[in-house]
PDB file of C-alpha atoms in Angstrom:
ATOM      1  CA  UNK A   6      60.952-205.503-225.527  1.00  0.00           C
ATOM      2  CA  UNK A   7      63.670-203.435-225.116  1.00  0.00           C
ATOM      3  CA  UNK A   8      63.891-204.401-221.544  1.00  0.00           C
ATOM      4  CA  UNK A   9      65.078-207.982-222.428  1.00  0.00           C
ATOM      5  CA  UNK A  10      68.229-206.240-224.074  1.00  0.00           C
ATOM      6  CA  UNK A  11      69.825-205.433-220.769  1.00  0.00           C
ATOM      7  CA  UNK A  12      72.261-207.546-219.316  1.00  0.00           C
ATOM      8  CA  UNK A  13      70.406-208.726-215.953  1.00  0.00           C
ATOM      9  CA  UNK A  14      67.142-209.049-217.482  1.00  0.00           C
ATOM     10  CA  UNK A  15      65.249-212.219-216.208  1.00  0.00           C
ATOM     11  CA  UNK A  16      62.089-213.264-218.152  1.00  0.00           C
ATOM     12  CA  UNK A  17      60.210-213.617-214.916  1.00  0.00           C
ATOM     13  CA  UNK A  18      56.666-211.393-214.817  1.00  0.00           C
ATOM     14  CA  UNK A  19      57.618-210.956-211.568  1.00  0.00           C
ATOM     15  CA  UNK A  20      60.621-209.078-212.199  1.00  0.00           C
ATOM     16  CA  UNK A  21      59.620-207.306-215.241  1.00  0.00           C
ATOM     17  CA  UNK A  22      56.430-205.874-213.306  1.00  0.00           C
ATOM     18  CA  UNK A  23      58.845-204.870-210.844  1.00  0.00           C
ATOM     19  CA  UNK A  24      61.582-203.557-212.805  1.00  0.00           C
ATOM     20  CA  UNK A  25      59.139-201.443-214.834  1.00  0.00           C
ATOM     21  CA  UNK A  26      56.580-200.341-211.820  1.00  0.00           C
ATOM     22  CA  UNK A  27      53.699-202.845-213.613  1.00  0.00           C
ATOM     23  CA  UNK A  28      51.018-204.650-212.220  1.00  0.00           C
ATOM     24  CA  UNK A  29      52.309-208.317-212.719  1.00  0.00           C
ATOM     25  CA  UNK A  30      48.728-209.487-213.678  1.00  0.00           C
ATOM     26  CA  UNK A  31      48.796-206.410-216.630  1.00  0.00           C
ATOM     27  CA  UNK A  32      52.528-207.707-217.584  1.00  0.00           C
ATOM     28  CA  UNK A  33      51.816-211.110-218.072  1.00  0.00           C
ATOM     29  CA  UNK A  34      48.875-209.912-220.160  1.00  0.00           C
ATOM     30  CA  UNK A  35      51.799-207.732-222.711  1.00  0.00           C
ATOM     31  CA  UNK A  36      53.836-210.316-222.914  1.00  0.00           C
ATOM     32  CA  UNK A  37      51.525-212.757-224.253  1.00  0.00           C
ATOM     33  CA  UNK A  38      50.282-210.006-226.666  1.00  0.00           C
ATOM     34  CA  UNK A  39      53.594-209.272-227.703  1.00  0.00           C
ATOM     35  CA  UNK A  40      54.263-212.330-227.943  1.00  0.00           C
ATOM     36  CA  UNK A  41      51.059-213.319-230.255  1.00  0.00           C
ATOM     37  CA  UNK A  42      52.096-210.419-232.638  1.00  0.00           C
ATOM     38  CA  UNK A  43      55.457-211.604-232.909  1.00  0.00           C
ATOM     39  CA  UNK A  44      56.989-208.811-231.292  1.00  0.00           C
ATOM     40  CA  UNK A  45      58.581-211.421-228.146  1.00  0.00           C
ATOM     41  CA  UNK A  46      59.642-214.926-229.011  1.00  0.00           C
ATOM     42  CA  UNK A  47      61.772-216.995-226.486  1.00  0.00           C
ATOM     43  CA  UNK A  48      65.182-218.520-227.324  1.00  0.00           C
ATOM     44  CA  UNK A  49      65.404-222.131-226.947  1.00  0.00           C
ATOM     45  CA  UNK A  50      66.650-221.908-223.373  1.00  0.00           C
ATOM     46  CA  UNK A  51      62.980-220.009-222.771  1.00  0.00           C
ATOM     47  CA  UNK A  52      64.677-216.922-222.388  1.00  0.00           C
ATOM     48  CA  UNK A  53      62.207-213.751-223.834  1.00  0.00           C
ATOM     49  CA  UNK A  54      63.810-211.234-225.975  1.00  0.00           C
ATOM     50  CA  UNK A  55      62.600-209.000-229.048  1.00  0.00           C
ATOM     51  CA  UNK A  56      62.361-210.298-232.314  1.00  0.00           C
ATOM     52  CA  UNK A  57      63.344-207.394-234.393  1.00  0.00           C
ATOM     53  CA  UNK A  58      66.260-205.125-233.191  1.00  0.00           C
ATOM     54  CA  UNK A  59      63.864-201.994-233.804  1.00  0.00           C
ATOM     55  CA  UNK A  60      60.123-201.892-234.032  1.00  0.00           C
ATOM     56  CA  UNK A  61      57.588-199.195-234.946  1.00  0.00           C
ATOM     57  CA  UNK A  62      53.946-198.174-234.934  1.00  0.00           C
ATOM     58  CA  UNK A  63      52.749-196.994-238.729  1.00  0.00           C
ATOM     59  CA  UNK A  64      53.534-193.606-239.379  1.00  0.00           C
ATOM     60  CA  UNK A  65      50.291-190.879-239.345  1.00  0.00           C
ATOM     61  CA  UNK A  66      47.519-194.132-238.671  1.00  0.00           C
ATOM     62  CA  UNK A  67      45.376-193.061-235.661  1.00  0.00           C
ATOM     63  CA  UNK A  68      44.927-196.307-233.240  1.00  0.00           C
ATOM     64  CA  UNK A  69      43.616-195.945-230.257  1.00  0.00           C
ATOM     65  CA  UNK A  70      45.782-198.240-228.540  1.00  0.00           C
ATOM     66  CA  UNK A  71      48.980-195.389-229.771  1.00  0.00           C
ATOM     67  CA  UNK A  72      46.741-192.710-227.954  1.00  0.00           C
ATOM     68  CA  UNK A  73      46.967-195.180-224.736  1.00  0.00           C
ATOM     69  CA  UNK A  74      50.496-195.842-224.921  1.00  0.00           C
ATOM     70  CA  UNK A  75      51.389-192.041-225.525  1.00  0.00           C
ATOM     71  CA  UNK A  76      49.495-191.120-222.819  1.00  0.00           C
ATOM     72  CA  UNK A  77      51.211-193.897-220.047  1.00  0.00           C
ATOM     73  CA  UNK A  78      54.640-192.873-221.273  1.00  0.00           C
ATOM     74  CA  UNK A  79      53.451-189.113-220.607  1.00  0.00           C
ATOM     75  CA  UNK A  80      52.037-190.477-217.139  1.00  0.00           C
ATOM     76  CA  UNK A  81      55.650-191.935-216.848  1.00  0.00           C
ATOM     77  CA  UNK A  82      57.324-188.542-217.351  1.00  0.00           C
ATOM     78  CA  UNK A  83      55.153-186.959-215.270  1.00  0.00           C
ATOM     79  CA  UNK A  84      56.395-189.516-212.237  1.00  0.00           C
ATOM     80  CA  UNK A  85      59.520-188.818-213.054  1.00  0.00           C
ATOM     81  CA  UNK A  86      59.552-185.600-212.192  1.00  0.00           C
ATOM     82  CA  UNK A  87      58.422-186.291-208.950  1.00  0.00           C
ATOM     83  CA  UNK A  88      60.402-189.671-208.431  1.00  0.00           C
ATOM     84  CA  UNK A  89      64.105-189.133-210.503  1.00  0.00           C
ATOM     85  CA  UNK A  90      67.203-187.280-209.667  1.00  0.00           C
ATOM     86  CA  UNK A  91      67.856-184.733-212.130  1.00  0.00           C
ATOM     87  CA  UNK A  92      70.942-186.862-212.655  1.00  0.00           C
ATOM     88  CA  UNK A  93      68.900-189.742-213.836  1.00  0.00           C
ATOM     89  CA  UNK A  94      66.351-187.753-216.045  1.00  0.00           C
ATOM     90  CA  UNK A  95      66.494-185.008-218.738  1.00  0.00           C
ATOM     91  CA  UNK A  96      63.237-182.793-218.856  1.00  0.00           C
ATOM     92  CA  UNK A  97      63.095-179.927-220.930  1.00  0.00           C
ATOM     93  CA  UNK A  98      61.082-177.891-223.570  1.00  0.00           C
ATOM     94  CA  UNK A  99      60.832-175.880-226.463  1.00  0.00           C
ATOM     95  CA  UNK A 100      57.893-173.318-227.052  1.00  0.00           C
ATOM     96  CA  UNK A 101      58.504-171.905-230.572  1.00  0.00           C
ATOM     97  CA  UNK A 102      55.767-170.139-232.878  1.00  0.00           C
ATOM     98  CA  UNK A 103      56.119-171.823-236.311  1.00  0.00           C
ATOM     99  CA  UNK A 104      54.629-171.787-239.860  1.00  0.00           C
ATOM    100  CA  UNK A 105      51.940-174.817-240.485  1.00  0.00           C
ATOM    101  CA  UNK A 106      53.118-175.159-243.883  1.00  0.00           C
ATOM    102  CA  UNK A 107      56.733-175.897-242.030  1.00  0.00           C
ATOM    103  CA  UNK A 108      55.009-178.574-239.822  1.00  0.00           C
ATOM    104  CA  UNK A 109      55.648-181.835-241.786  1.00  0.00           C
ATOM    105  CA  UNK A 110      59.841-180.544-242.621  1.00  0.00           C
ATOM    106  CA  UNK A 111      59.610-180.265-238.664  1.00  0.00           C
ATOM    107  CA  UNK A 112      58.112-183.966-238.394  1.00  0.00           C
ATOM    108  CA  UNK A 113      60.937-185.042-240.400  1.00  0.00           C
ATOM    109  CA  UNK A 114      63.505-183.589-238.921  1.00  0.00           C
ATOM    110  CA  UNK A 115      62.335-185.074-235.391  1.00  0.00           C
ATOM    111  CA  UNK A 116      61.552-188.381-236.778  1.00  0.00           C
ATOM    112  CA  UNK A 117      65.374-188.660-238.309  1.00  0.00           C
ATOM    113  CA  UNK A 118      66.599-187.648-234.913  1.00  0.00           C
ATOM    114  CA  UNK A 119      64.882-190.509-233.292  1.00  0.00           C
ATOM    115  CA  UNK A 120      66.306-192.952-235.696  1.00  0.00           C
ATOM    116  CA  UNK A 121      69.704-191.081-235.536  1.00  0.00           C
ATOM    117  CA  UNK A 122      69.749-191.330-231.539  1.00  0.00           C
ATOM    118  CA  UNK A 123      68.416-194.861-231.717  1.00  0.00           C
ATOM    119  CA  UNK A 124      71.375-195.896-233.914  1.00  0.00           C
ATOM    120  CA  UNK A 125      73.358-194.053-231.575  1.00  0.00           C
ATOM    121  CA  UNK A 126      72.961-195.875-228.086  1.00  0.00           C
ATOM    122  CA  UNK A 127      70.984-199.082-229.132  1.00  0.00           C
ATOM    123  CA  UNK A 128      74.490-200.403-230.286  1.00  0.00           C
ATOM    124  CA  UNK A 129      75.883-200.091-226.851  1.00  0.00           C
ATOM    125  CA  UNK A 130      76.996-203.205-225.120  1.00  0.00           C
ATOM    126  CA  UNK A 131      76.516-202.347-221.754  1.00  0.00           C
ATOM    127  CA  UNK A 132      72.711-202.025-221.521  1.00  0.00           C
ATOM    128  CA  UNK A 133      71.899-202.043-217.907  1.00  0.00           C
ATOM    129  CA  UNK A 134      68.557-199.930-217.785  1.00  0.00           C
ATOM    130  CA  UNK A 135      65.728-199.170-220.294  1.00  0.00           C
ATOM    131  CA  UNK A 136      64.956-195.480-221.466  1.00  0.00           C
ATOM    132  CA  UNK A 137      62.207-193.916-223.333  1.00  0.00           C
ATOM    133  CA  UNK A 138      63.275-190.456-225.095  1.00  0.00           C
ATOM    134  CA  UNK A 139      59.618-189.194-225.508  1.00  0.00           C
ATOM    135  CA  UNK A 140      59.617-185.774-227.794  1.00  0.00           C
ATOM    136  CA  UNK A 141      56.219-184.258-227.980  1.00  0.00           C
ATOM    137  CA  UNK A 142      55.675-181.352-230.439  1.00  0.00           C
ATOM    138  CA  UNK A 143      52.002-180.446-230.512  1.00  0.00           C
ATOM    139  CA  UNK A 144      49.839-176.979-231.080  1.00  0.00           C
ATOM    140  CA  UNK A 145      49.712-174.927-227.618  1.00  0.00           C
ATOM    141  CA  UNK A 146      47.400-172.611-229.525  1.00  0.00           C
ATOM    142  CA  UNK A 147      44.228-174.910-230.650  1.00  0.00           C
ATOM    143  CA  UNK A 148      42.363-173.447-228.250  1.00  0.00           C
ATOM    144  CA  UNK A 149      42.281-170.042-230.267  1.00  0.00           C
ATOM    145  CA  UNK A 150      40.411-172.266-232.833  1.00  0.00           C
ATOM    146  CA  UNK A 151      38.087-172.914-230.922  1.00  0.00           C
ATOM    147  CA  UNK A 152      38.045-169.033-229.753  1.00  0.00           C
ATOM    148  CA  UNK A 153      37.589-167.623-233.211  1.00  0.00           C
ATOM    149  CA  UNK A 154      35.147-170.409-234.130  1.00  0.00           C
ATOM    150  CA  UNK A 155      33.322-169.074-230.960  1.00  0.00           C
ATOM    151  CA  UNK A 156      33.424-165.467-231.821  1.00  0.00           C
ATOM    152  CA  UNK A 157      32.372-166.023-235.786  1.00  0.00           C
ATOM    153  CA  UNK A 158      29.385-167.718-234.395  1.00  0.00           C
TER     154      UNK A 158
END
């Protein structure tokens, strides 16, 4: 959706597949999802673009279809690595121990970010390529769980 924002986007499958590094077969099938949930429409010259300026899964509801999208944009990343310029990425990380009872302030804080950076560059009218600022903040140490669980047994 997002794609269609920048300024030599062409609503070809062809060109999206390619543009994104799709199967052309798998982007014909999103766009007519997308476009069955109302997420694409096309303008009256048959031009596809997003209906809503920003869109959103539901906060804290488990789908698996989010666990499959989170885990192609982490795929992405991953290829990145590999296949960017440090000039044309920005990979880092933050290991921090915490307090659970600080987790959902710290959910808050990253969701406003998100929002605040999205307001930031969405406005800018010179969109030539399409981002995706992934931030991942998960428990490195479940697997001491799993440990103790082990050891009360």
């Amino acid at each position: 959706m997002e794609h269609t924002l920048t300024r030599d986007f062409q609503s070809d499958p062809r060109f999206i597949a390619k543009a994104l590094g799709l199967n052309v077969v798998v982007t014909r099938q999103a766009i007519e999802r997308l476009k069955r949930l109302d997420l694409l429409i096309e303008d009256a010259d048959g031009r596809l673009k997003a209906s809503e300026p920003f869109t959103a899964s539901p906060a804290e509801v488990p789908s698996e279809a989010i666990r499959k999208f989170h885990r192609q944009i982490l795929q992405k990343a991953l290829d990145a690595v590999d296949l960017q310029t440090v000039g044309q990425r920005d990979l880092s990380s933050l290991v921090l121990a915490v307090g659970k009872d600080d987790i959902p302030e710290a959910k808050r804080v990253i969701k406003h970010f998100r929002r605040s950076f999205d307001a930031r560059f969405a406005k800018s009218p010179k969109k030539d390529s399409v981002y995706c600022l992934a931030i991942q903040f998960f428990d490195l140490t479940c697997g001491l769980k799993t440990f103790q669980e082990e050891a009360d047994a």
